[in-house]
PDB file of C-alpha atoms in Angstrom:
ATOM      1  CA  UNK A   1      58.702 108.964  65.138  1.00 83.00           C
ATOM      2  CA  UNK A   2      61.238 107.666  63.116  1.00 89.00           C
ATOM      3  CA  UNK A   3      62.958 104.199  62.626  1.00 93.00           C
ATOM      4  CA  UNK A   4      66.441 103.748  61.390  1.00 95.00           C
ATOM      5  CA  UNK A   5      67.864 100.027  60.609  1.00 95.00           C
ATOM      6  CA  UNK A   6      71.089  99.032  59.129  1.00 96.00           C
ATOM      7  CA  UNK A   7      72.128  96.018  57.550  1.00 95.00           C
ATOM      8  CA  UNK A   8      75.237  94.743  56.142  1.00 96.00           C
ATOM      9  CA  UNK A   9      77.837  93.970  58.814  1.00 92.00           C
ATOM     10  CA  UNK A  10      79.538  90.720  59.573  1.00 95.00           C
ATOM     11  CA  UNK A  11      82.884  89.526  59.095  1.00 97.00           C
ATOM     12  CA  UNK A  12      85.616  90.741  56.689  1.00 96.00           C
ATOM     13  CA  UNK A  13      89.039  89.882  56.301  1.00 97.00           C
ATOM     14  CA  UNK A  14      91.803  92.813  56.088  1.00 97.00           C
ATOM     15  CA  UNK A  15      91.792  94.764  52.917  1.00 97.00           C
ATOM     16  CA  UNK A  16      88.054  94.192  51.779  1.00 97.00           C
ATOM     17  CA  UNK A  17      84.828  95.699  51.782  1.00 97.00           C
ATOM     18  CA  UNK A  18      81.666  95.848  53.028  1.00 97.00           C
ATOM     19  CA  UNK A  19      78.687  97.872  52.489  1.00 97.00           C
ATOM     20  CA  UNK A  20      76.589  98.811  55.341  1.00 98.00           C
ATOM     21  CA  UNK A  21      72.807 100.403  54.492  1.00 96.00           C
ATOM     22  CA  UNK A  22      70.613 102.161  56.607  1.00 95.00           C
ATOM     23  CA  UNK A  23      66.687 102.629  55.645  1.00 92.00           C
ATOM     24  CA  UNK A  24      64.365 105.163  57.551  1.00 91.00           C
ATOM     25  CA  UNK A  25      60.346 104.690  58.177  1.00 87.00           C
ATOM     26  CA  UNK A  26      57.980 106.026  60.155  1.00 85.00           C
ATOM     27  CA  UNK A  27      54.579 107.300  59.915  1.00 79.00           C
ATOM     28  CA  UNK A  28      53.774 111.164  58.817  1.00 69.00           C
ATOM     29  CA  UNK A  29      57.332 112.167  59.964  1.00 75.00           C
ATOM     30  CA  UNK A  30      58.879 115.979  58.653  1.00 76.00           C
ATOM     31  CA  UNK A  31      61.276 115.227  56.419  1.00 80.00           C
ATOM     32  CA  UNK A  32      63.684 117.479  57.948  1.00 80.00           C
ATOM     33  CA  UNK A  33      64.191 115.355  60.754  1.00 81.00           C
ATOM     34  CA  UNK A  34      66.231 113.562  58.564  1.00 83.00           C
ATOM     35  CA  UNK A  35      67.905 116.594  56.883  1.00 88.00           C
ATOM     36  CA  UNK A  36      71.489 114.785  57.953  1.00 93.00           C
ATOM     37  CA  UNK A  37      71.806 110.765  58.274  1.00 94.00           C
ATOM     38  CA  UNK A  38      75.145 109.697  59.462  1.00 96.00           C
ATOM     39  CA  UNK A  39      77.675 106.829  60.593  1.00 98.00           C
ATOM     40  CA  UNK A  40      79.063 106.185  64.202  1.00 98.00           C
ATOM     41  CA  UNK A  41      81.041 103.460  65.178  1.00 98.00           C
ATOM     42  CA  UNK A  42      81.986 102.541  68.900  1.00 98.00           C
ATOM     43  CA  UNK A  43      84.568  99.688  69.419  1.00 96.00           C
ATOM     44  CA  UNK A  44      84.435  97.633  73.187  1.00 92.00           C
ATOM     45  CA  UNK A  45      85.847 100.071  75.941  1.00 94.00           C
ATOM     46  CA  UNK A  46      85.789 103.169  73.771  1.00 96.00           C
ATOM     47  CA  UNK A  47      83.492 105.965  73.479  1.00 96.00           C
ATOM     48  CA  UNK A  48      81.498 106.540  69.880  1.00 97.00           C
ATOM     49  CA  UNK A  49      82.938 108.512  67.146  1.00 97.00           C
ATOM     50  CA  UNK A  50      81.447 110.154  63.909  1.00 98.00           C
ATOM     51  CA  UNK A  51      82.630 107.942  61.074  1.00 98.00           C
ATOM     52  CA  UNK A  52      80.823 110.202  58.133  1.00 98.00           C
ATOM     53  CA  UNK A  53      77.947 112.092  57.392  1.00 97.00           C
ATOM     54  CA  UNK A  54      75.814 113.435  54.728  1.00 95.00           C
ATOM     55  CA  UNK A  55      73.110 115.814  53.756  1.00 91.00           C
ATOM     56  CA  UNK A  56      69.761 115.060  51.409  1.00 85.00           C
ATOM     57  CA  UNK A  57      70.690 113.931  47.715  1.00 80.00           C
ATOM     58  CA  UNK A  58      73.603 112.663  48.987  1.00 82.00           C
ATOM     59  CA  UNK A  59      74.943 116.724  49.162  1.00 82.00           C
ATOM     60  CA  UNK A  60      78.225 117.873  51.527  1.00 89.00           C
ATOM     61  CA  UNK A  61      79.705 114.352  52.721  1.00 94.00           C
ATOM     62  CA  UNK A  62      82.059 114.576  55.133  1.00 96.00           C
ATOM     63  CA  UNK A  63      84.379 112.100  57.004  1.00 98.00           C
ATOM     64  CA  UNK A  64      86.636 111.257  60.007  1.00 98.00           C
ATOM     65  CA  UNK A  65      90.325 111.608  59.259  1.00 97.00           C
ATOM     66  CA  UNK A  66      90.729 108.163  59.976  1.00 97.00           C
ATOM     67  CA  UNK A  67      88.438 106.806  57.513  1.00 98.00           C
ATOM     68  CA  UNK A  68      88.859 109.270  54.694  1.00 97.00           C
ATOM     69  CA  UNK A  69      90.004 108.191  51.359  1.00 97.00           C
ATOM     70  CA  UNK A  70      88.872 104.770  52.490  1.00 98.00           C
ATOM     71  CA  UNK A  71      85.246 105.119  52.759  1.00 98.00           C
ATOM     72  CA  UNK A  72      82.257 106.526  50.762  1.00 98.00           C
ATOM     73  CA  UNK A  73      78.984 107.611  52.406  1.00 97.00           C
ATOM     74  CA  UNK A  74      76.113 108.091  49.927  1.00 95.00           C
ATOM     75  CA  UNK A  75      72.123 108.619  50.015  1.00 91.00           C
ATOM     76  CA  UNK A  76      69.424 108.687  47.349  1.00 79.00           C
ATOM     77  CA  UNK A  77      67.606 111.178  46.322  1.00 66.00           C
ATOM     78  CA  UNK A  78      64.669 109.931  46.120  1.00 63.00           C
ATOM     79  CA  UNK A  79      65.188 107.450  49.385  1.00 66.00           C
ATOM     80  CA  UNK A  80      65.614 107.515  52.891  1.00 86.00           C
ATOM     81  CA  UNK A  81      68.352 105.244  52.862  1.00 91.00           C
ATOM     82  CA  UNK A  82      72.395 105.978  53.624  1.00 95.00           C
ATOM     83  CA  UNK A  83      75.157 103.534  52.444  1.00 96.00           C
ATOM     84  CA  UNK A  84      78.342 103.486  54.177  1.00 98.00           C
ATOM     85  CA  UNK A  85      80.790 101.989  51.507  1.00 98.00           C
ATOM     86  CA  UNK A  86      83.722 100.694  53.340  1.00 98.00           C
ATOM     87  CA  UNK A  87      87.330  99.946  51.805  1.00 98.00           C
ATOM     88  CA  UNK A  88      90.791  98.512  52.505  1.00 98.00           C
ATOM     89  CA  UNK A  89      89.430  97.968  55.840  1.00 98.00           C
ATOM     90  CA  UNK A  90      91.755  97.227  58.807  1.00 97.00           C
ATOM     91  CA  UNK A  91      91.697  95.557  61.977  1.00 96.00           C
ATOM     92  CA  UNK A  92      91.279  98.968  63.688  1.00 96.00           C
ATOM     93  CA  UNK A  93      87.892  99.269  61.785  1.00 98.00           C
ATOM     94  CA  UNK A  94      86.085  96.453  64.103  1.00 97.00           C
ATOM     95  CA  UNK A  95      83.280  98.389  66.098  1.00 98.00           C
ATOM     96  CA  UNK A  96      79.361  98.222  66.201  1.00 98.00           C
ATOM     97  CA  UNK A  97      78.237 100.634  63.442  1.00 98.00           C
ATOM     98  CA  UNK A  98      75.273 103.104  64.256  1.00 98.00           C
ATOM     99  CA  UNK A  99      73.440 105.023  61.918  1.00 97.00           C
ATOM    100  CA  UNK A 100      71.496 108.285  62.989  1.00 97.00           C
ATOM    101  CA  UNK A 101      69.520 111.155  61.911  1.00 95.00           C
ATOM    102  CA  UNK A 102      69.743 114.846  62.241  1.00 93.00           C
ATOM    103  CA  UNK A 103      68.725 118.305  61.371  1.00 92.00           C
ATOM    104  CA  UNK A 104      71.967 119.729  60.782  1.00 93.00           C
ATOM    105  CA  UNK A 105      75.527 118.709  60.461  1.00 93.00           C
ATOM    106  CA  UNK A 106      77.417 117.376  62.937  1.00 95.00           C
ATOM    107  CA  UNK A 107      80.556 115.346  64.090  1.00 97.00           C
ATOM    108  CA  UNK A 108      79.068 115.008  67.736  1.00 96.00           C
ATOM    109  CA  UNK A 109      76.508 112.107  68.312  1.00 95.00           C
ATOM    110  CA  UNK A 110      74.694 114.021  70.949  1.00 96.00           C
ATOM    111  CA  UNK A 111      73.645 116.300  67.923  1.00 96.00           C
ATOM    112  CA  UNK A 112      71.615 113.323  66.328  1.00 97.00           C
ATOM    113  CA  UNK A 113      67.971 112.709  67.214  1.00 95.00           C
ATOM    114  CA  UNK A 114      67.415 108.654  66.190  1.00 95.00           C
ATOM    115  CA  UNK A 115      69.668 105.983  66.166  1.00 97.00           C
ATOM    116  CA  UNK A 116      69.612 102.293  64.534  1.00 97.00           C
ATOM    117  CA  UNK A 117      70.359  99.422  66.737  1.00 97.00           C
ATOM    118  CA  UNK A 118      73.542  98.830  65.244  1.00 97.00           C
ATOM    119  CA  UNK A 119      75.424  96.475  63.208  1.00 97.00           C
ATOM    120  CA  UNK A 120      78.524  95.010  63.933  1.00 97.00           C
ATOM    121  CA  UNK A 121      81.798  94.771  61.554  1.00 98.00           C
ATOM    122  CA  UNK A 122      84.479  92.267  62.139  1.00 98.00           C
ATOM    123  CA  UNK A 123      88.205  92.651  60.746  1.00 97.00           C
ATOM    124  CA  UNK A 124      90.377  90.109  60.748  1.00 96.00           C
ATOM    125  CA  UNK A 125      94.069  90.230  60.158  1.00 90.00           C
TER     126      UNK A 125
END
């Protein structure tokens, strides 16, 4: 079984940053289960979208349109931890942040075996 928890929301103001991380455990689990670790967000009333996702070492990223250019996904190699490296964040960015685990690539959640409990980040304008 495996655990994901993130860390690293809270409350930003328009135009900053925040860095969310996301740390794995579990006991004896194949590493392959966690081939893919991602980013979903889901905002009050709306269904949950694929923010960005990456592969082992931090190989292949790959984003939403909507958050491209602005945000940087990244693992280490030698960790089974993803960072979600947010920028010029706006007001449309406010949503509970997930972070999940997969065997392959994928932009649609039901795709992704474990999920964190969340973390929410706050934009203010």
């Amino acid at each position: 079984q495996v655990q994901l928890v993130e860390s690293g929301g809270g409350l930003v103001q328009a135009g900053g940053s925040v860095r969310l991380s996301c740390a794995a455990s579990g006991r004896a689990f194949r590493p392959s289960l966690l081939d893919i670790m991602g980013w979903f967000r889901q905002a009050p009333g709306k269904e949950r979208e694929f923010v960005a996702a990456v592969g082992r070492s931090g190989a292949n990223p790959y984003y939403a349109d909507s958050v491209k250019g602005r945000f940087a996904i990244s693992r280490a190699a030698a960790e089974n931890t993803v960072y979600l490296q947010m920028n010029s964040l706006k007001p449309e960015d406010t949503a509970e942040y997930y972070c999940a685990a997969a065997r392959a690539h994928s932009r649609w959640w039901n795709d992704y075996d474990y999920w964190g409990q969340g973390t929410q980040v706050t934009i203010s304008s």
